[in-house]
Coordinates of C-alpha atoms and ligand atoms in Angstrom, one line a residue:
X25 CA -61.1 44.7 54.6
X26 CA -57.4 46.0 55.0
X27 CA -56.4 49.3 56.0
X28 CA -53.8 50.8 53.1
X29 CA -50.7 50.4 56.0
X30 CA -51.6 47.0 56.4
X31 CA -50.5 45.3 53.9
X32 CA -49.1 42.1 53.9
X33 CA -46.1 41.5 52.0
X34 CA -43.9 38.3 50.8
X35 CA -41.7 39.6 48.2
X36 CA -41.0 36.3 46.6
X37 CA -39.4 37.5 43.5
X38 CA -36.8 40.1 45.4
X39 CA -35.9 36.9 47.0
X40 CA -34.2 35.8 44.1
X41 CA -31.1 38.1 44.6
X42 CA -29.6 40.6 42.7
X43 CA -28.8 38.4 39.6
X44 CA -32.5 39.3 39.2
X45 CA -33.6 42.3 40.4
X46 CA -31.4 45.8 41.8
X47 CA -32.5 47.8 44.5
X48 CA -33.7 51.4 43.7
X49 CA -35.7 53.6 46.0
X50 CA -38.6 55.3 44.1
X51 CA -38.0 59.3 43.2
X52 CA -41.2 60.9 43.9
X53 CA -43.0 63.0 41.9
X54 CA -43.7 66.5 43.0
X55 CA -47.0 67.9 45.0
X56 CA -48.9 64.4 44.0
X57 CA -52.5 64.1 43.2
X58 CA -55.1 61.3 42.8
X59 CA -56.6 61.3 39.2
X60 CA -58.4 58.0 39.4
X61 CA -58.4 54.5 40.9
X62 CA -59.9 51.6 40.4
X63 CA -62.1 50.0 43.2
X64 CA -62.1 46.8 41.7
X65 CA -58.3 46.4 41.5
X66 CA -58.4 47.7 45.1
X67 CA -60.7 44.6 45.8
X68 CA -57.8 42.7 44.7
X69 CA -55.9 43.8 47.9
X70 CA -58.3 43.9 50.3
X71 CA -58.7 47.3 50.2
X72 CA -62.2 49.8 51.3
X73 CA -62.3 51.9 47.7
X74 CA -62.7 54.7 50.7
X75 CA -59.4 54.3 51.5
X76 CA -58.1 56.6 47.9
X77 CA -59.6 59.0 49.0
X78 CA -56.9 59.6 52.2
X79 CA -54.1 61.5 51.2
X80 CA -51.4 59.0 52.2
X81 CA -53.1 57.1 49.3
X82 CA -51.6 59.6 46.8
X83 CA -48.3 59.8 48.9
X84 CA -47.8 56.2 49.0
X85 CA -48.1 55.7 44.9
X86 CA -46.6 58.8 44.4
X87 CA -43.4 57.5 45.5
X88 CA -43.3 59.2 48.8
X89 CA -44.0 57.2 51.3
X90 CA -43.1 53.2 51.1
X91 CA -44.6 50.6 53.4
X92 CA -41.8 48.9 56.0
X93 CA -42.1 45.2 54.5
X94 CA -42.2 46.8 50.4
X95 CA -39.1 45.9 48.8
X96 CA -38.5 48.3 45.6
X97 CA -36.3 46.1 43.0
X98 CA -36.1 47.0 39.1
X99 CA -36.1 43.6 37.2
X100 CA -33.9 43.1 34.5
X101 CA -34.9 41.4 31.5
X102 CA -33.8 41.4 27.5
X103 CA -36.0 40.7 24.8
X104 CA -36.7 40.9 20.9
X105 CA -37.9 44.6 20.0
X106 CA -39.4 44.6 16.5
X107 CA -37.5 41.4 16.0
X108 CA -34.3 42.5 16.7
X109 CA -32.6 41.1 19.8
X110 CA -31.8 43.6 22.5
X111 CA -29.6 42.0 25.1
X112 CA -30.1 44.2 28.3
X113 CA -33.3 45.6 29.0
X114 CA -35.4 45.7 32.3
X115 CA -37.7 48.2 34.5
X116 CA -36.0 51.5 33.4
X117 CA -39.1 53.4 34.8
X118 CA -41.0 50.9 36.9
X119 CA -40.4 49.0 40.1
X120 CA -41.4 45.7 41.9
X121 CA -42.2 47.8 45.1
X122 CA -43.2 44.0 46.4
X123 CA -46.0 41.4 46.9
X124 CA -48.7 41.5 48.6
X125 CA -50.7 38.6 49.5
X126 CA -54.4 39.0 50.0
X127 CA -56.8 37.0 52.3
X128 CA -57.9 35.0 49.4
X129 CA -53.7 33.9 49.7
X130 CA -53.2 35.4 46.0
X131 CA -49.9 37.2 45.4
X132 CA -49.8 40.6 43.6
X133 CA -46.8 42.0 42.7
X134 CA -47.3 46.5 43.0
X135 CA -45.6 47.7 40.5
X136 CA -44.9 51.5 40.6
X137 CA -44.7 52.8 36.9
X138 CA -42.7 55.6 36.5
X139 CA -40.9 55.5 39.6
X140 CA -37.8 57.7 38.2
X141 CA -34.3 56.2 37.1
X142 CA -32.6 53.0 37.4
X143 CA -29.5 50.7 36.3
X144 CA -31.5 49.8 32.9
X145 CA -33.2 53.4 31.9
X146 CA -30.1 53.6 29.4
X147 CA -30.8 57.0 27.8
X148 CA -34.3 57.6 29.8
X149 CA -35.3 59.7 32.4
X150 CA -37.3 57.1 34.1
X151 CA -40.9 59.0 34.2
X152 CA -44.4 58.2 32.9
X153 CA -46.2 61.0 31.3
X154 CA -49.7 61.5 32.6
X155 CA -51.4 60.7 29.0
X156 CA -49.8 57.4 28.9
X157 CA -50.8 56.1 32.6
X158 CA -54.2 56.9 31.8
X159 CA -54.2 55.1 28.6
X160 CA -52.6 52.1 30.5
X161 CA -55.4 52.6 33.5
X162 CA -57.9 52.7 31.1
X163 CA -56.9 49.8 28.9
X164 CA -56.4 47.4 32.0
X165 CA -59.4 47.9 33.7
X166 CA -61.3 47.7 30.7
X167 CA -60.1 44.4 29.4
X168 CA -60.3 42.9 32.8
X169 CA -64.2 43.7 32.5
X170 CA -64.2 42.2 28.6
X171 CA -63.1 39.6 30.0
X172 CA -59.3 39.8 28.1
X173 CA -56.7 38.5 30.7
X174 CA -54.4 41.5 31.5
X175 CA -51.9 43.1 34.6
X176 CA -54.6 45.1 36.1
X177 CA -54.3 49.1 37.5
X178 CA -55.1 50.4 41.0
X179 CA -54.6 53.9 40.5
X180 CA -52.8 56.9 38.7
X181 CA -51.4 60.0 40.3
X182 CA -50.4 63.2 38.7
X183 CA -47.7 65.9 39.8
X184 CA -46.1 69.2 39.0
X185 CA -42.4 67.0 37.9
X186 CA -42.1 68.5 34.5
X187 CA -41.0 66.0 31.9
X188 CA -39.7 66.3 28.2
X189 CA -41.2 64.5 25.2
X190 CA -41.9 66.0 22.0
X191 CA -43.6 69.4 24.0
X192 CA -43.0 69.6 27.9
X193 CA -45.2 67.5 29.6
X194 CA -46.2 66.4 34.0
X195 CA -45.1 63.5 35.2
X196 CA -47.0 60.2 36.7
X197 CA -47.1 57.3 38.1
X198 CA -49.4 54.1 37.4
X199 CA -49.9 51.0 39.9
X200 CA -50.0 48.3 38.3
X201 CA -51.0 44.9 39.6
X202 CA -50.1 41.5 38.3
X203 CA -49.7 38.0 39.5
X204 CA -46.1 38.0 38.3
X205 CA -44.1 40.3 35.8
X206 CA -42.0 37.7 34.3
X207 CA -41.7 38.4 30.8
X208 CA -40.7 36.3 28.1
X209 CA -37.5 38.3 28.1
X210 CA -36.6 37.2 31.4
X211 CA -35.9 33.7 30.0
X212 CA -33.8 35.2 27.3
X213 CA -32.0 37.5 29.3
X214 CA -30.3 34.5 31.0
X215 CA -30.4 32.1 28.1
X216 CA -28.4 34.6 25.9
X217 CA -26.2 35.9 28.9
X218 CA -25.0 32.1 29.6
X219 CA -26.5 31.8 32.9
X220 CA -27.8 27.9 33.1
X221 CA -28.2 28.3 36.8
X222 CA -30.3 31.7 37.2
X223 CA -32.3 30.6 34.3
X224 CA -33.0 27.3 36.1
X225 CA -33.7 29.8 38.8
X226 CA -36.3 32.3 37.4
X227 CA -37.9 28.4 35.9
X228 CA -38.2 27.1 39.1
X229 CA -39.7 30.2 40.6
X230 CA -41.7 30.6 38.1
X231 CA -43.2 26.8 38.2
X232 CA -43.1 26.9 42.1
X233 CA -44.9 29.8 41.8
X234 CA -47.6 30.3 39.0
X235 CA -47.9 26.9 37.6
X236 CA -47.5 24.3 40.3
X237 CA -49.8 21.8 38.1
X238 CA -46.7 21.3 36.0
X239 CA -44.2 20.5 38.7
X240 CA -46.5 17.1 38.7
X241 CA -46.1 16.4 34.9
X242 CA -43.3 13.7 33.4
X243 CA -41.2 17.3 32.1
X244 CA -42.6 20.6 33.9
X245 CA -40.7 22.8 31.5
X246 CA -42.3 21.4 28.1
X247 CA -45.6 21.0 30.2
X248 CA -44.5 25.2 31.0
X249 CA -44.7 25.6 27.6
X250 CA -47.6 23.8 26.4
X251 CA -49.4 25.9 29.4
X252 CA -47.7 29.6 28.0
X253 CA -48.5 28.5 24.0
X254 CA -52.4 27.6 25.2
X255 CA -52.8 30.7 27.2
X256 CA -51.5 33.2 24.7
X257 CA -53.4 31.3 21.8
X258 CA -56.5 32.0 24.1
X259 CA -55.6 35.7 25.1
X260 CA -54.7 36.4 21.2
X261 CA -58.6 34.9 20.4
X262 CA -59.7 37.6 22.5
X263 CA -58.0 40.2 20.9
X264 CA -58.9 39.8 16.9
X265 CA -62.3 39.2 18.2
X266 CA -62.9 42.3 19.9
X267 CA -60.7 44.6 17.4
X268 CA -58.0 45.2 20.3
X269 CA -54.6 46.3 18.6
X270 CA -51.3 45.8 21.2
X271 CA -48.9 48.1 18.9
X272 CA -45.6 46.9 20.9
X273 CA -45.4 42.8 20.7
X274 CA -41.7 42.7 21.4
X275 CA -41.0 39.9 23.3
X276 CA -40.2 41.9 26.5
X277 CA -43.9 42.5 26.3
X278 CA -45.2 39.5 26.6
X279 CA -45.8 37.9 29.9
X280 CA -45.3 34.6 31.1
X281 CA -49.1 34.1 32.3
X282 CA -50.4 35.0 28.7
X283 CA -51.9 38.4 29.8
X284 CA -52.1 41.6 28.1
X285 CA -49.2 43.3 29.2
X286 CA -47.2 46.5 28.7
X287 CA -49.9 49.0 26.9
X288 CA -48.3 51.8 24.8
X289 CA -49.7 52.8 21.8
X290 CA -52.7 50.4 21.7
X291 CA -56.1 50.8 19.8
X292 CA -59.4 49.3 19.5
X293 CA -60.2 49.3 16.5
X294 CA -63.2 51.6 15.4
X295 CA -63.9 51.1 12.0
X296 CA -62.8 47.6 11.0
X297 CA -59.5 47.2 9.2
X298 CA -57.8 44.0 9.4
X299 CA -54.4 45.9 8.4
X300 CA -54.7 48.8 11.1
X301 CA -51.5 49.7 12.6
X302 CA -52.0 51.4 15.6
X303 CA -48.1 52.2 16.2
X304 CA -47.4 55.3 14.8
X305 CA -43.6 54.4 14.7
X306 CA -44.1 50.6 13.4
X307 CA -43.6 51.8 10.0
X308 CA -43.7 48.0 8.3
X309 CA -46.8 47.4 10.0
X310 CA -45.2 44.2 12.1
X311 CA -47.4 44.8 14.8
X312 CA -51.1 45.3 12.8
X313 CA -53.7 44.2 14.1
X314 CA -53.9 40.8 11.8
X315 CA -50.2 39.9 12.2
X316 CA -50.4 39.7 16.6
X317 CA -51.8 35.9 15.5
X318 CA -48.3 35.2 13.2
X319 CA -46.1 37.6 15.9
X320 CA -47.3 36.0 18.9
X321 CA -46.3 33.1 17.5
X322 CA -43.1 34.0 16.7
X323 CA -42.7 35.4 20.3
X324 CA -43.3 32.1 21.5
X325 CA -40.7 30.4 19.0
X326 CA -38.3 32.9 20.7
X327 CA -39.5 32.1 24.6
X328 CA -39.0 28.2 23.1
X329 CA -35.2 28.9 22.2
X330 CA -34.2 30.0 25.9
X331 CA -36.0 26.7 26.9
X332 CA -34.3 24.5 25.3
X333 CA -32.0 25.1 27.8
X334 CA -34.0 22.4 29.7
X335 CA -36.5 20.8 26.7
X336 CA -35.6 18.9 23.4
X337 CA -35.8 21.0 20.6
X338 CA -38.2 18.6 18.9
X339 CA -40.9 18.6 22.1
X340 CA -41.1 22.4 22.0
X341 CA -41.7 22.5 18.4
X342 CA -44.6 20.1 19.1
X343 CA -45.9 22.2 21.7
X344 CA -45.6 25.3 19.2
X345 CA -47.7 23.7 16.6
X346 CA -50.4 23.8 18.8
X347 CA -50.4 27.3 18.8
X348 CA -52.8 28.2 15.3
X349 CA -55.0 25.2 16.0
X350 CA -55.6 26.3 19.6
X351 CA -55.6 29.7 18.9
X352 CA -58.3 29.1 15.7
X353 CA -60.4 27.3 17.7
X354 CA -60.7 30.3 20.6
X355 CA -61.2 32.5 17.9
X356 CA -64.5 30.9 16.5
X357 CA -65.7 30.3 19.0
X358 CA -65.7 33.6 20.4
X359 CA -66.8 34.9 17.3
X360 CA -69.6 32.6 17.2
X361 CA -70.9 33.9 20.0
X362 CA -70.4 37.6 19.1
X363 CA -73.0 36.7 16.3
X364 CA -75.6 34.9 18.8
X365 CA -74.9 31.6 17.5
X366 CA -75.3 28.7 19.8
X367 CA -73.4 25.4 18.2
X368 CA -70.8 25.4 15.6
X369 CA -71.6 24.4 11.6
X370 CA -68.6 23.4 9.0
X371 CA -69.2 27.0 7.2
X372 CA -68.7 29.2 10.2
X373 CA -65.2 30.2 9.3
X374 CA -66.0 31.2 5.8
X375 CA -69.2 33.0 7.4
X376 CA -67.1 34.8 9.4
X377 CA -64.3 36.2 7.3
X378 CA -66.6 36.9 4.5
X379 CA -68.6 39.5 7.1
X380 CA -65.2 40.9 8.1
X381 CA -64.3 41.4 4.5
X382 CA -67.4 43.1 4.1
X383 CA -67.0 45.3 7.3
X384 CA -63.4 46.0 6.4
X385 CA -65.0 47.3 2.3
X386 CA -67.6 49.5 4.2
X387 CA -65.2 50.8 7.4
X388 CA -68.2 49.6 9.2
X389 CA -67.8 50.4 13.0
X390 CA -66.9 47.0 14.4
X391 CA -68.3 47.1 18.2
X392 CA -71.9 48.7 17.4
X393 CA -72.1 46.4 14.3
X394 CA -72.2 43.5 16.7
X395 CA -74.2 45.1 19.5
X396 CA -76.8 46.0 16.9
X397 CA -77.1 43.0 15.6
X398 CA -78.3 41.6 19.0
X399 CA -80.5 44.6 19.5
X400 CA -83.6 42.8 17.6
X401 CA -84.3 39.8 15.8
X402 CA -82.1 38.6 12.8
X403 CA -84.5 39.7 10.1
X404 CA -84.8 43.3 11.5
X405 CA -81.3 43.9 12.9
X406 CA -79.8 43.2 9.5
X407 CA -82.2 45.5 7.2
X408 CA -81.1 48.3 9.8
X409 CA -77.2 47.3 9.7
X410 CA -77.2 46.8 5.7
X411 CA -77.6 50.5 5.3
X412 CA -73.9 50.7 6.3
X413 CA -72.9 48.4 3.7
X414 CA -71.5 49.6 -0.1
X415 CA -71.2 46.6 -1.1
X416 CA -75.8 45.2 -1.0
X417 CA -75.2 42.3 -3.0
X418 CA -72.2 40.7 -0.9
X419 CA -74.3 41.8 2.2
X420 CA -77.3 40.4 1.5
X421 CA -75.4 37.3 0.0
X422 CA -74.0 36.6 3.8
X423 CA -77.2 38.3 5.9
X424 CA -78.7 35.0 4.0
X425 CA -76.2 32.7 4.7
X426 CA -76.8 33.9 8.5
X427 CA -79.9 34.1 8.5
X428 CA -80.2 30.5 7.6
X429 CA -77.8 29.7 10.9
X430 CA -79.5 31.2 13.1
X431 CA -83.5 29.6 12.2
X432 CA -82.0 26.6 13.9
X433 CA -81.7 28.6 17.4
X434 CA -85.1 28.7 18.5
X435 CA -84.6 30.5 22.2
X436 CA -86.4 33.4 21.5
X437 CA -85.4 36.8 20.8
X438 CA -85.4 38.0 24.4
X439 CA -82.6 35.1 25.2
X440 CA -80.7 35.5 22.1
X441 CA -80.4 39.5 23.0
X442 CA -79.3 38.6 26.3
X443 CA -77.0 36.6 25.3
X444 CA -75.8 38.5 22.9
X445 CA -75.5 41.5 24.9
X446 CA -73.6 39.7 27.4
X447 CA -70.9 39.2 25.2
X448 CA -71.0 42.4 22.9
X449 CA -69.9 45.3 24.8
X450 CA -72.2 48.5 24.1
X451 CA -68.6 50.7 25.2
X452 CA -65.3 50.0 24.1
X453 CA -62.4 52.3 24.7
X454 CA -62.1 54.6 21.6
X455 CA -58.7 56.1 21.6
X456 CA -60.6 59.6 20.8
X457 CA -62.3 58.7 24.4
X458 CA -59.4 58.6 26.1
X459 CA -58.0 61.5 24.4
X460 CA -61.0 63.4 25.4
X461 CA -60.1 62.8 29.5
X462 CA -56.9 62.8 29.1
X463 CA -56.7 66.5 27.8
X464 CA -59.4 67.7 31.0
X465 CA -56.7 65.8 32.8
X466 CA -53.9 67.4 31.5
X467 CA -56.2 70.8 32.8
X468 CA -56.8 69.4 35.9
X469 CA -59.9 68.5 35.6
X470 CA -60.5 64.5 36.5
X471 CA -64.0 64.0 36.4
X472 CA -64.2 63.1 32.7
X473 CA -61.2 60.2 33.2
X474 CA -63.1 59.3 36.4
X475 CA -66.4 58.9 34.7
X476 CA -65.1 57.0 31.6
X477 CA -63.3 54.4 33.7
X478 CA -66.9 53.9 35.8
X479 CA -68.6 53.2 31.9
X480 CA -65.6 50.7 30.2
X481 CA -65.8 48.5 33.6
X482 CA -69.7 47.6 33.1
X483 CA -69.2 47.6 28.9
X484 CA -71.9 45.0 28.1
X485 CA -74.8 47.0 30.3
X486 CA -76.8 49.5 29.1
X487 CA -75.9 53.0 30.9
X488 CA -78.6 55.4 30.5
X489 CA -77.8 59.3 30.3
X490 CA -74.0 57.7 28.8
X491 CA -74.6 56.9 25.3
X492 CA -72.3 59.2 23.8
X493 CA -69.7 56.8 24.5
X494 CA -70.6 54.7 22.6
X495 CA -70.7 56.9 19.6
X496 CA -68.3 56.3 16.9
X497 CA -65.4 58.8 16.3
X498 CA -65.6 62.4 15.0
X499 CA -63.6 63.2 12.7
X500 CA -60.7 64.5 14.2
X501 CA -60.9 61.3 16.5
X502 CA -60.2 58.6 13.4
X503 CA -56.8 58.6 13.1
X504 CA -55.1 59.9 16.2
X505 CA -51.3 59.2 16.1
X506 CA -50.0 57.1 19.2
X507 CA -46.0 56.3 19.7
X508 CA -44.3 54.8 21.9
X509 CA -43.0 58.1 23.4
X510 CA -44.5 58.0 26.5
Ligands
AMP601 P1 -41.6 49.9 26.5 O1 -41.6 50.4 25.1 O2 -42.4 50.8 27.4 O3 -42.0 48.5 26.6 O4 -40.1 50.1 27.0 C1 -39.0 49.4 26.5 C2 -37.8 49.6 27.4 O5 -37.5 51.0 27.5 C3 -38.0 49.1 28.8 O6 -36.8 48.6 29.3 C4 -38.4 50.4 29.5 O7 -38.1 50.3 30.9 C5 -37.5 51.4 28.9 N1 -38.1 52.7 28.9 C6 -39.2 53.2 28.3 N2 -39.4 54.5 28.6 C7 -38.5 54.9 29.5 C8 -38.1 56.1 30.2 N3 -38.9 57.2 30.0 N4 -37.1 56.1 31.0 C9 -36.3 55.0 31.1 N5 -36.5 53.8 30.5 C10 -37.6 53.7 29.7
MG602 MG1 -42.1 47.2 27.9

């Protein structure tokens, strides 16, 4: 275990100079409190979860205090935002405060969200509202323990800094942890600025740094791609199958490692709707939840361009054409396990979209309807489920057709709820949840953000005494309107 002064630092990417990266000293926010932190992103660094609990815990991610060997740096970066190119972006309220490797030898960049102004906040004031860094808290956390690849959060801390968004609002500030924040946008920033040798630069780091198995292949910037195309095709999987909705998929979003990245206005989705749009100010629906599979495509084809700086055009295309196969294949087979099913069959696809067409005809809540369907046996899970159905005939058409599928899996019903459960989380983070702490927050009162965190990072166990969150939405809870203002 370290000790929170500790730290060790290597601040590889400040390394890269100022063609990269500016220095800016953090403004802190005013009389700083804890509101939550994670103690398995702690883990990450070493770190006794006792140690949040001292106050220069708070002062340190509060901006006022920085550690001798930290390095605070905002990157700059461009990027396509709702498919328009935006040619200077960058961390206009966050900073690379440095690296820290941990005894395991893992670097983790600390980034400090909300950290006040720098060279690239254009027309913003450089803070983090406290509703927002406890949606991103939240959200990180909880997709690590899905099992979705994401940045990760360490902690949140709120203040008396007033800030102005729609109504006046307190500022705060959000740790987040990552392996690397290299966006997509980094690569276009100095493809479309005309800077052959930084981007060679930023490729080099990045290869040296996060994927040293492609220094050893024939071309390690096509083999860079393959490995980018593969791991967003997997990380996409993850998100149709377990209703997650990103909202901001501009390519200054997307990260380099193929991890969730950048929350805003995301949603899981409650009721299933393959057309949700969770962006209150995407107005033609680019980013709904069935177009991330077409847009993270697209993102990629835009990631492709500032390489052919170093790859034949041709090779890349390849590469990107293995996008929608990979990415279908991730996607059944998750799916295949979300409905207990133990080999794959020729109809599975079909037996899948017909039950989401169903769902989506019914607004059938889309995490209990799995979750209950692993609760008993086939036969008994699906009389109790078709009760939410309007449409009996089309139901008991498909409850047939999986009924039939599953007969072949003879493991028992004990095994086939275990494994069912293991993959079908019993809590998911309903945006009327986190709306919920965030208003006892906005009071002061941080048990109820505390207390949700503890349930979404253990999603697939059963948590007596904490079943109402894992109640669908009230009313007023359905159609809560997130933007990007935050
Ligand atoms: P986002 O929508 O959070 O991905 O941000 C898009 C761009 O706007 C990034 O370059 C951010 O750093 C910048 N940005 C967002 N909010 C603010 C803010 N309050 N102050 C300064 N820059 C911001
Ligand atoms: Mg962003």
């Amino acid at each position: 275990m370290k000790s929170l002064t500790d730290l060790t630092f290597d601040n590889r990417f400040a390394r890269l100079g100022d063609a990269f990266s500016t220095e800016v000293l953090p403004e802190p926010i005013a009389e700083p409190r804890l509101v939550v932190a994670s103690p398995a992103a702690m883990a990450l660094l070493d770190l006794d979860p006792a140690e949040a609990e001292c106050e220069e815990f708070a002062q340190l991610f509060a901006g006022h205090k920085l550690w001798h060997a930290a390095e605070p740096r905002a990157m700059v970066y461009s990027g396509h935002q709702f498919g328009v190119y935006n040619p200077r972006l960058g961390d206009g309220r966050g900073l690379l405060l440095g690296e820290v490797v941990n005894a395991a030898g893992e670097h983790w960049d600390l980034h400090l969200k909300g950290a006040g102004q720098t060279p690239y906040s254009r027309m913003g004031d450089g803070r983090a509202v406290l509703r927002s860094s406890i949606r991103e808290f939240l959200a990180s956390e909880h997709l690590h323990a899905l099992g979705i690849p994401t940045s990760r959060a360490l902690c949140v801390t709120a203040s008396n800094t007033p800030v102005w968004r729609e109504k006046k609002e307190s500022a705060a500030m959000l740790l987040r942890l990552a392996r690397s924040h290299v966006r997509f946008g980094h690569f276009e920033y100095f493809y479309y600025t005309r800077q052959p040798e930084q981007l060679k630069q930023l490729g080099e780091h990045v290869l040296h740094c996060h994927f040293p198995g492609c220094l050893e292949q024939e071309q390690p910037y096509l083999a860079l791609f393959r490995e980018v195309v593969e791991r967003n095709a997997a990380l996409i999987a993850h998100w149709q199958a377990y209703g997650f909705c990103h909202g901001v998929m501009n390519s200054d979003n997307m990260s380099i490692l193929g991890i969730t990245f950048d929350y805003g206005p995301y949603a899981f989705l409650d009721d299933f709707d393959a057309n949700h749009i969770c962006n209150h100010s995407d107005d033609s629906g680019r980013y709904s939840f069935s177009n991330q599979v077409p847009i993270a495509q697209w993102n990629l084809a835009a990631l492709g361009q500032a390489l052919t700086a170093f790859v034949e055009i041709e090779a890349l295309r390849e590469a990107l054409g293995l996008f929608l196969p990979l990415y279908q294949a991730h996607y059944l087979d998750l799916m295949r396990r979300r409905l207990g099913l133990t080999d794959a069959a020729e109809g599975d696809e079909a037996l899948i979209q017909r039950l989401l067409q169903l769902m989506q005809g019914s607004a059938v809540d889309y995490t209990n309807f799995f979750r209950a369907l692993g609760d008993s046996a086939p036969a008994q899970a699906l009389a109790r489920l078709r009760e939410d159905f309007v449409d009996l005939a089309g139901f008991d058409a498909w409850a047939a057709d999986y009924q039939a599928r599953c007969a072949a899996d003879d493991g028992g019903q004990e095994a086939r709820r275990a494994r069912m459960h293991g993959v079908n989380p019993k809590y998911i983070l309903r945006n009327y949840l986190a709306q919920q702490v965030i208003e006892a927050a906005e009071q002061g009162d941080y048990g109820p953000v505390r207390e949700l965190h503890a349930v979404l990072s253990r999603p697939f166990d059963e948590q007596p005494g904490m079943e109402r969150y894992a109640e669908r939405p009230p009313e007023w809870g359905k159609h809560l309107a997130i933007s990007c203002s935050s």
